[in-house]
Amino acid sequence: MSIAQEIHRIQQELATTSARLVVVTKTRSITELQETFAAGVVDFGENRVQEMVEKQAQLPSSIQWHQIGHLQTNKVKYIAPFVHLIHSVDSLKLLVEINQQAQKNKRIIPCLLQIYIAQEESKFGLNQKEVTQLIEDPIFMTLSHIRIVGLMGMASFTENVAQIKKEFQSLKSLFDDLKANRVGESTGLVQWEEISMGMSGDYLLAAELGSTLVRVGSAIFGPRG
Ligand SMILES: *Cc1c(COP(=O)(O)O)cnc(C)c1O
């Protein structure tokens, strides 16, 4: 199947769920990204800053760029002029820098807090307590150029569907708690709207469990080289 056919197949699968497709274009060529755009997709996900910046300069300005990978503080300035949504915020220090660069660019940058849901040691993210601490920190309230619009999580790298399901459910349940208790909303800087979860192997499961943004690459383009 062509890139466009794969995209339309996945969009059809997601049509009865609340999830939207973010096409993960990391390592893919400009030609492949042009094909993706021609198929009607505007949400593109990249995990390396330099790659995103280079591609952004060569592609239509209507593309909405999602930063999905771990973001270093010293790289924020390169994506701040254009980034649509940062999925991978895992510290107050990073958020302070995003706020500063957003202000310089006269923008408000929407962000997701990355939550640690996997069993693996290596994955980045906050736990439930750290989310509350971050939002209740006095410094947080001063960050008028960011918005926290939801949560992001990465499941363990495993074939064990029950394990993945458990991890997605834990993210959804944290989200539901934060939303029900309107955590942080009085600051005007928080709106609980998005749950970014699900990749090529598990996007349908994630969508069924309440994901609003699935991040899919290899199911569209094939394995990364
Ligand atoms: C690479 C990546 C994806 C997409 O992975 P696929 O298995 O190719 O769908 C999703 N989320 C993050 C954070 C990634 O780095």
PDB file of C-alpha atoms and ligand atoms in Angstrom:
ATOM      1  CA  MET A   1       0.000   0.000   0.000  1.00  0.00           C
ATOM      2  CA  SER A   2       1.088   3.586  -0.626  1.00  0.00           C
ATOM      3  CA  ILE A   3       1.686   6.103   2.177  1.00  0.00           C
ATOM      4  CA  ALA A   4      -1.672   7.737   1.410  1.00  0.00           C
ATOM      5  CA  GLN A   5      -3.470   4.382   1.526  1.00  0.00           C
ATOM      6  CA  GLU A   6      -1.899   3.481   4.880  1.00  0.00           C
ATOM      7  CA  ILE A   7      -2.860   6.879   6.294  1.00  0.00           C
ATOM      8  CA  HIS A   8      -6.445   6.581   5.091  1.00  0.00           C
ATOM      9  CA  ARG A   9      -6.696   3.035   6.458  1.00  0.00           C
ATOM     10  CA  ILE A  10      -5.580   4.197   9.900  1.00  0.00           C
ATOM     11  CA  GLN A  11      -7.800   7.293   9.828  1.00  0.00           C
ATOM     12  CA  GLN A  12     -10.742   5.048   9.030  1.00  0.00           C
ATOM     13  CA  GLU A  13      -9.920   2.764  11.951  1.00  0.00           C
ATOM     14  CA  LEU A  14      -9.786   5.797  14.229  1.00  0.00           C
ATOM     15  CA  ALA A  15     -12.971   7.383  12.871  1.00  0.00           C
ATOM     16  CA  THR A  16     -15.229   5.873  15.533  1.00  0.00           C
ATOM     17  CA  THR A  17     -12.840   6.812  18.381  1.00  0.00           C
ATOM     18  CA  SER A  18     -11.795  10.123  19.928  1.00  0.00           C
ATOM     19  CA  ALA A  19      -8.218   9.823  18.626  1.00  0.00           C
ATOM     20  CA  ARG A  20      -6.573  11.939  15.920  1.00  0.00           C
ATOM     21  CA  LEU A  21      -3.573  10.759  13.955  1.00  0.00           C
ATOM     22  CA  VAL A  22      -0.153  12.401  14.349  1.00  0.00           C
ATOM     23  CA  VAL A  23       2.096  10.973  11.646  1.00  0.00           C
ATOM     24  CA  VAL A  24       5.573  10.363  13.057  1.00  0.00           C
ATOM     25  CA  THR A  25       7.962  11.435  10.302  1.00  0.00           C
ATOM     26  CA  LYS A  26      11.327  11.060  12.069  1.00  0.00           C
ATOM     27  CA  THR A  27      14.034   9.623   9.798  1.00  0.00           C
ATOM     28  CA  ARG A  28      11.712   9.859   6.755  1.00  0.00           C
ATOM     29  CA  SER A  29      12.697  11.773   3.621  1.00  0.00           C
ATOM     30  CA  ILE A  30      11.296  15.102   2.465  1.00  0.00           C
ATOM     31  CA  THR A  31       9.593  13.237  -0.391  1.00  0.00           C
ATOM     32  CA  GLU A  32       7.830  10.963   2.094  1.00  0.00           C
ATOM     33  CA  LEU A  33       6.739  14.008   4.118  1.00  0.00           C
ATOM     34  CA  GLN A  34       5.422  15.676   0.969  1.00  0.00           C
ATOM     35  CA  GLU A  35       3.409  12.535   0.227  1.00  0.00           C
ATOM     36  CA  THR A  36       2.063  12.596   3.759  1.00  0.00           C
ATOM     37  CA  PHE A  37       0.989  16.221   3.384  1.00  0.00           C
ATOM     38  CA  ALA A  38      -0.587  15.475   0.002  1.00  0.00           C
ATOM     39  CA  ALA A  39      -2.650  12.755   1.717  1.00  0.00           C
ATOM     40  CA  GLY A  40      -4.262  15.508   3.785  1.00  0.00           C
ATOM     41  CA  VAL A  41      -2.254  15.166   7.015  1.00  0.00           C
ATOM     42  CA  VAL A  42      -1.142  18.337   8.806  1.00  0.00           C
ATOM     43  CA  ASP A  43      -0.029  16.851  12.147  1.00  0.00           C
ATOM     44  CA  PHE A  44       3.606  15.744  11.894  1.00  0.00           C
ATOM     45  CA  GLY A  45       5.615  14.357  14.830  1.00  0.00           C
ATOM     46  CA  GLU A  46       9.405  14.525  15.120  1.00  0.00           C
ATOM     47  CA  ASN A  47      11.645  13.591  18.013  1.00  0.00           C
ATOM     48  CA  ARG A  48      14.888  15.384  17.136  1.00  0.00           C
ATOM     49  CA  VAL A  49      15.000  19.179  17.151  1.00  0.00           C
ATOM     50  CA  GLN A  50      17.542  19.610  14.375  1.00  0.00           C
ATOM     51  CA  GLU A  51      15.617  17.289  12.065  1.00  0.00           C
ATOM     52  CA  MET A  52      12.336  19.070  12.759  1.00  0.00           C
ATOM     53  CA  VAL A  53      13.860  22.487  12.083  1.00  0.00           C
ATOM     54  CA  GLU A  54      15.415  21.365   8.798  1.00  0.00           C
ATOM     55  CA  LYS A  55      12.188  19.762   7.579  1.00  0.00           C
ATOM     56  CA  GLN A  56       9.979  22.635   8.718  1.00  0.00           C
ATOM     57  CA  ALA A  57      11.988  25.047   6.551  1.00  0.00           C
ATOM     58  CA  GLN A  58      11.356  22.932   3.431  1.00  0.00           C
ATOM     59  CA  LEU A  59       7.670  22.110   3.827  1.00  0.00           C
ATOM     60  CA  PRO A  60       4.341  24.007   3.777  1.00  0.00           C
ATOM     61  CA  SER A  61       3.785  26.370   6.704  1.00  0.00           C
ATOM     62  CA  SER A  62       0.332  24.890   7.378  1.00  0.00           C
ATOM     63  CA  ILE A  63       1.967  21.772   8.865  1.00  0.00           C
ATOM     64  CA  GLN A  64       1.533  21.482  12.642  1.00  0.00           C
ATOM     65  CA  TRP A  65       4.781  20.203  14.151  1.00  0.00           C
ATOM     66  CA  HIS A  66       4.617  18.021  17.258  1.00  0.00           C
ATOM     67  CA  GLN A  67       7.767  17.605  19.371  1.00  0.00           C
ATOM     68  CA  ILE A  68       7.359  14.042  20.663  1.00  0.00           C
ATOM     69  CA  GLY A  69      10.875  13.126  21.810  1.00  0.00           C
ATOM     70  CA  HIS A  70      12.857  14.119  24.886  1.00  0.00           C
ATOM     71  CA  LEU A  71      13.607  17.848  24.664  1.00  0.00           C
ATOM     72  CA  GLN A  72      16.794  19.407  26.012  1.00  0.00           C
ATOM     73  CA  THR A  73      16.486  22.884  27.523  1.00  0.00           C
ATOM     74  CA  ASN A  74      19.167  24.338  25.245  1.00  0.00           C
ATOM     75  CA  LYS A  75      17.281  23.226  22.108  1.00  0.00           C
ATOM     76  CA  VAL A  76      13.926  24.836  22.888  1.00  0.00           C
ATOM     77  CA  LYS A  77      14.855  28.099  21.166  1.00  0.00           C
ATOM     78  CA  TYR A  78      15.094  26.414  17.757  1.00  0.00           C
ATOM     79  CA  ILE A  79      11.511  25.123  17.714  1.00  0.00           C
ATOM     80  CA  ALA A  80       9.828  27.884  19.749  1.00  0.00           C
ATOM     81  CA  PRO A  81       8.961  30.030  16.692  1.00  0.00           C
ATOM     82  CA  PHE A  82       6.739  27.378  15.129  1.00  0.00           C
ATOM     83  CA  VAL A  83       6.152  24.234  17.230  1.00  0.00           C
ATOM     84  CA  HIS A  84       2.446  23.334  17.534  1.00  0.00           C
ATOM     85  CA  LEU A  85       2.517  21.059  20.601  1.00  0.00           C
ATOM     86  CA  ILE A  86       5.346  19.775  22.812  1.00  0.00           C
ATOM     87  CA  HIS A  87       4.393  16.284  24.050  1.00  0.00           C
ATOM     88  CA  SER A  88       7.452  15.615  26.188  1.00  0.00           C
ATOM     89  CA  VAL A  89       7.589  18.113  29.064  1.00  0.00           C
ATOM     90  CA  ASP A  90       9.066  16.344  32.081  1.00  0.00           C
ATOM     91  CA  SER A  91      10.392  19.129  34.333  1.00  0.00           C
ATOM     92  CA  LEU A  92       9.615  22.615  35.587  1.00  0.00           C
ATOM     93  CA  LYS A  93      13.049  23.734  34.385  1.00  0.00           C
ATOM     94  CA  LEU A  94      12.127  22.771  30.815  1.00  0.00           C
ATOM     95  CA  LEU A  95       8.769  24.493  31.128  1.00  0.00           C
ATOM     96  CA  VAL A  96      10.432  27.704  32.345  1.00  0.00           C
ATOM     97  CA  GLU A  97      12.647  27.703  29.246  1.00  0.00           C
ATOM     98  CA  ILE A  98       9.704  26.989  26.915  1.00  0.00           C
ATOM     99  CA  ASN A  99       7.855  29.907  28.512  1.00  0.00           C
ATOM    100  CA  GLN A 100      10.811  32.235  28.032  1.00  0.00           C
ATOM    101  CA  GLN A 101      11.286  31.292  24.374  1.00  0.00           C
ATOM    102  CA  ALA A 102       7.532  31.481  23.714  1.00  0.00           C
ATOM    103  CA  GLN A 103       7.491  34.986  25.154  1.00  0.00           C
ATOM    104  CA  LYS A 104      10.396  36.018  22.903  1.00  0.00           C
ATOM    105  CA  ASN A 105       8.371  34.789  19.937  1.00  0.00           C
ATOM    106  CA  LYS A 106       5.181  36.447  21.215  1.00  0.00           C
ATOM    107  CA  ARG A 107       3.415  33.081  21.358  1.00  0.00           C
ATOM    108  CA  ILE A 108       1.744  30.746  23.789  1.00  0.00           C
ATOM    109  CA  ILE A 109       3.100  27.208  23.358  1.00  0.00           C
ATOM    110  CA  PRO A 110       0.772  24.291  24.208  1.00  0.00           C
ATOM    111  CA  CYS A 111       2.464  21.445  26.095  1.00  0.00           C
ATOM    112  CA  LEU A 112       1.701  17.978  27.426  1.00  0.00           C
ATOM    113  CA  LEU A 113       3.235  16.595  30.605  1.00  0.00           C
ATOM    114  CA  GLN A 114       4.991  13.311  29.896  1.00  0.00           C
ATOM    115  CA  ILE A 115       3.998  10.674  32.428  1.00  0.00           C
ATOM    116  CA  TYR A 116       6.105   7.679  33.320  1.00  0.00           C
ATOM    117  CA  ILE A 117       3.837   4.670  32.750  1.00  0.00           C
ATOM    118  CA  ALA A 118       6.254   1.973  31.544  1.00  0.00           C
ATOM    119  CA  GLN A 119       7.990  -0.667  33.606  1.00  0.00           C
ATOM    120  CA  GLU A 120      11.293   0.109  31.943  1.00  0.00           C
ATOM    121  CA  GLU A 121      13.903   2.182  33.759  1.00  0.00           C
ATOM    122  CA  SER A 122      14.987   4.212  30.762  1.00  0.00           C
ATOM    123  CA  LYS A 123      11.809   6.087  29.888  1.00  0.00           C
ATOM    124  CA  PHE A 124      11.472   9.785  30.705  1.00  0.00           C
ATOM    125  CA  GLY A 125       8.512  11.197  32.554  1.00  0.00           C
ATOM    126  CA  LEU A 126       6.843  12.371  35.734  1.00  0.00           C
ATOM    127  CA  ASN A 127       4.822  10.377  38.234  1.00  0.00           C
ATOM    128  CA  GLN A 128       1.446  11.416  39.602  1.00  0.00           C
ATOM    129  CA  LYS A 129       2.903  13.212  42.620  1.00  0.00           C
ATOM    130  CA  GLU A 130       5.408  15.120  40.490  1.00  0.00           C
ATOM    131  CA  VAL A 131       2.588  16.379  38.224  1.00  0.00           C
ATOM    132  CA  THR A 132       0.762  17.923  41.173  1.00  0.00           C
ATOM    133  CA  GLN A 133       3.996  19.336  42.602  1.00  0.00           C
ATOM    134  CA  LEU A 134       4.892  20.932  39.284  1.00  0.00           C
ATOM    135  CA  ILE A 135       1.484  22.552  38.828  1.00  0.00           C
ATOM    136  CA  GLU A 136       1.366  23.765  42.427  1.00  0.00           C
ATOM    137  CA  ASP A 137       4.860  25.262  42.320  1.00  0.00           C
ATOM    138  CA  PRO A 138       4.734  29.079  42.730  1.00  0.00           C
ATOM    139  CA  ILE A 139       6.983  29.412  39.677  1.00  0.00           C
ATOM    140  CA  PHE A 140       4.446  27.553  37.520  1.00  0.00           C
ATOM    141  CA  MET A 141       1.842  30.278  38.005  1.00  0.00           C
ATOM    142  CA  THR A 142       4.178  32.851  36.446  1.00  0.00           C
ATOM    143  CA  LEU A 143       4.488  30.939  33.142  1.00  0.00           C
ATOM    144  CA  SER A 144       1.999  32.974  31.131  1.00  0.00           C
ATOM    145  CA  HIS A 145       3.306  31.857  27.715  1.00  0.00           C
ATOM    146  CA  ILE A 146       2.714  28.125  28.063  1.00  0.00           C
ATOM    147  CA  ARG A 147      -0.469  26.075  28.330  1.00  0.00           C
ATOM    148  CA  ILE A 148      -0.645  22.579  29.751  1.00  0.00           C
ATOM    149  CA  VAL A 149      -3.312  20.883  27.648  1.00  0.00           C
ATOM    150  CA  GLY A 150      -2.920  17.264  28.726  1.00  0.00           C
ATOM    151  CA  LEU A 151      -0.712  14.231  29.255  1.00  0.00           C
ATOM    152  CA  MET A 152       1.519  11.988  27.169  1.00  0.00           C
ATOM    153  CA  GLY A 153       2.783   8.492  27.910  1.00  0.00           C
ATOM    154  CA  MET A 154       4.820   5.724  26.321  1.00  0.00           C
ATOM    155  CA  ALA A 155       3.970   2.140  27.131  1.00  0.00           C
ATOM    156  CA  SER A 156       6.619  -0.503  27.767  1.00  0.00           C
ATOM    157  CA  PHE A 157       8.295  -1.987  24.707  1.00  0.00           C
ATOM    158  CA  THR A 158       6.635  -5.389  24.981  1.00  0.00           C
ATOM    159  CA  GLU A 159       4.341  -7.767  23.126  1.00  0.00           C
ATOM    160  CA  ASN A 160       2.337  -8.235  26.311  1.00  0.00           C
ATOM    161  CA  VAL A 161      -0.987  -6.597  25.443  1.00  0.00           C
ATOM    162  CA  ALA A 162      -2.313  -6.918  28.994  1.00  0.00           C
ATOM    163  CA  GLN A 163       0.709  -4.983  30.277  1.00  0.00           C
ATOM    164  CA  ILE A 164       0.308  -2.244  27.656  1.00  0.00           C
ATOM    165  CA  LYS A 165      -3.399  -2.024  28.403  1.00  0.00           C
ATOM    166  CA  LYS A 166      -2.684  -1.618  32.109  1.00  0.00           C
ATOM    167  CA  GLU A 167      -0.229   1.207  31.391  1.00  0.00           C
ATOM    168  CA  PHE A 168      -2.640   3.063  29.084  1.00  0.00           C
ATOM    169  CA  GLN A 169      -5.418   2.665  31.649  1.00  0.00           C
ATOM    170  CA  SER A 170      -3.178   4.148  34.344  1.00  0.00           C
ATOM    171  CA  LEU A 171      -2.544   7.209  32.153  1.00  0.00           C
ATOM    172  CA  LYS A 172      -6.245   7.604  31.376  1.00  0.00           C
ATOM    173  CA  SER A 173      -7.167   7.293  35.024  1.00  0.00           C
ATOM    174  CA  LEU A 174      -4.602   9.935  36.052  1.00  0.00           C
ATOM    175  CA  PHE A 175      -5.985  12.212  33.331  1.00  0.00           C
ATOM    176  CA  ASP A 176      -9.569  11.651  34.496  1.00  0.00           C
ATOM    177  CA  ASP A 177      -8.578  12.493  38.088  1.00  0.00           C
ATOM    178  CA  LEU A 178      -6.798  15.696  37.096  1.00  0.00           C
ATOM    179  CA  LYS A 179      -9.725  16.730  34.906  1.00  0.00           C
ATOM    180  CA  ALA A 180     -12.408  15.887  37.479  1.00  0.00           C
ATOM    181  CA  ASN A 181     -10.536  17.822  40.161  1.00  0.00           C
ATOM    182  CA  ARG A 182      -9.720  20.639  37.727  1.00  0.00           C
ATOM    183  CA  VAL A 183      -6.121  20.525  38.918  1.00  0.00           C
ATOM    184  CA  GLY A 184      -4.313  23.749  38.025  1.00  0.00           C
ATOM    185  CA  GLU A 185      -7.244  25.235  36.128  1.00  0.00           C
ATOM    186  CA  SER A 186      -7.519  28.222  38.465  1.00  0.00           C
ATOM    187  CA  THR A 187      -4.110  29.420  37.196  1.00  0.00           C
ATOM    188  CA  GLY A 188      -5.603  29.848  33.728  1.00  0.00           C
ATOM    189  CA  LEU A 189      -2.609  27.899  32.389  1.00  0.00           C
ATOM    190  CA  VAL A 190      -4.099  24.407  32.409  1.00  0.00           C
ATOM    191  CA  GLN A 191      -6.864  22.755  30.368  1.00  0.00           C
ATOM    192  CA  TRP A 192      -7.190  18.968  30.535  1.00  0.00           C
ATOM    193  CA  GLU A 193      -8.033  18.047  26.925  1.00  0.00           C
ATOM    194  CA  GLU A 194      -5.504  15.748  25.306  1.00  0.00           C
ATOM    195  CA  ILE A 195      -4.073  12.299  26.034  1.00  0.00           C
ATOM    196  CA  SER A 196      -1.222  11.419  23.716  1.00  0.00           C
ATOM    197  CA  MET A 197      -0.793   7.629  23.793  1.00  0.00           C
ATOM    198  CA  GLY A 198      -0.462   4.848  21.242  1.00  0.00           C
ATOM    199  CA  MET A 199       2.112   4.077  18.547  1.00  0.00           C
ATOM    200  CA  SER A 200       2.244   1.743  15.522  1.00  0.00           C
ATOM    201  CA  GLY A 201       1.757  -1.492  17.476  1.00  0.00           C
ATOM    202  CA  ASP A 202      -0.942  -0.313  19.852  1.00  0.00           C
ATOM    203  CA  TYR A 203      -2.716   2.765  18.468  1.00  0.00           C
ATOM    204  CA  LEU A 204      -6.114   1.047  18.226  1.00  0.00           C
ATOM    205  CA  LEU A 205      -5.911  -0.208  21.791  1.00  0.00           C
ATOM    206  CA  ALA A 206      -4.875   3.292  22.926  1.00  0.00           C
ATOM    207  CA  ALA A 207      -7.729   4.887  20.978  1.00  0.00           C
ATOM    208  CA  GLU A 208     -10.228   2.500  22.557  1.00  0.00           C
ATOM    209  CA  LEU A 209      -8.846   3.395  25.989  1.00  0.00           C
ATOM    210  CA  GLY A 210      -9.322   7.139  25.518  1.00  0.00           C
ATOM    211  CA  SER A 211      -6.323   8.442  23.592  1.00  0.00           C
ATOM    212  CA  THR A 212      -6.943  11.697  21.710  1.00  0.00           C
ATOM    213  CA  LEU A 213      -3.597  11.726  19.837  1.00  0.00           C
ATOM    214  CA  VAL A 214      -1.925   8.597  18.484  1.00  0.00           C
ATOM    215  CA  ARG A 215       1.656   8.896  17.234  1.00  0.00           C
ATOM    216  CA  VAL A 216       2.178   6.513  14.336  1.00  0.00           C
ATOM    217  CA  GLY A 217       5.245   6.104  12.125  1.00  0.00           C
ATOM    218  CA  SER A 218       6.289   2.621  11.020  1.00  0.00           C
ATOM    219  CA  ALA A 219       2.723   1.364  10.445  1.00  0.00           C
ATOM    220  CA  ILE A 220       2.596   3.973   7.651  1.00  0.00           C
ATOM    221  CA  PHE A 221       6.137   4.069   6.264  1.00  0.00           C
ATOM    222  CA  GLY A 222       7.470   0.617   7.168  1.00  0.00           C
ATOM    223  CA  PRO A 223      10.371  -0.108   9.527  1.00  0.00           C
ATOM    224  CA  ARG A 224      12.932   2.637  10.134  1.00  0.00           C
ATOM    225  CA  GLY A 225      16.310   1.935   8.529  1.00  0.00           C
TER     226      GLY A 225
HETATM  227  C1  LIG B   1       9.201   7.026  17.118  1.00  0.00           C
HETATM  228  C2  LIG B   1       8.140   7.418  18.062  1.00  0.00           C
HETATM  229  C3  LIG B   1       6.798   7.084  17.823  1.00  0.00           C
HETATM  230  C4  LIG B   1       6.332   6.286  16.620  1.00  0.00           C
HETATM  231  O1  LIG B   1       6.842   5.009  16.629  1.00  0.00           O
HETATM  232  P1  LIG B   1       6.319   3.912  15.552  1.00  0.00           P
HETATM  233  O2  LIG B   1       6.540   2.628  16.231  1.00  0.00           O
HETATM  234  O3  LIG B   1       7.154   4.109  14.336  1.00  0.00           O
HETATM  235  O4  LIG B   1       4.894   4.206  15.288  1.00  0.00           O
HETATM  236  C5  LIG B   1       5.855   7.513  18.739  1.00  0.00           C
HETATM  237  N1  LIG B   1       6.177   8.227  19.825  1.00  0.00           N
HETATM  238  C6  LIG B   1       7.462   8.575  20.088  1.00  0.00           C
HETATM  239  C7  LIG B   1       7.754   9.370  21.308  1.00  0.00           C
HETATM  240  C8  LIG B   1       8.471   8.182  19.226  1.00  0.00           C
HETATM  241  O5  LIG B   1       9.744   8.536  19.488  1.00  0.00           O
END
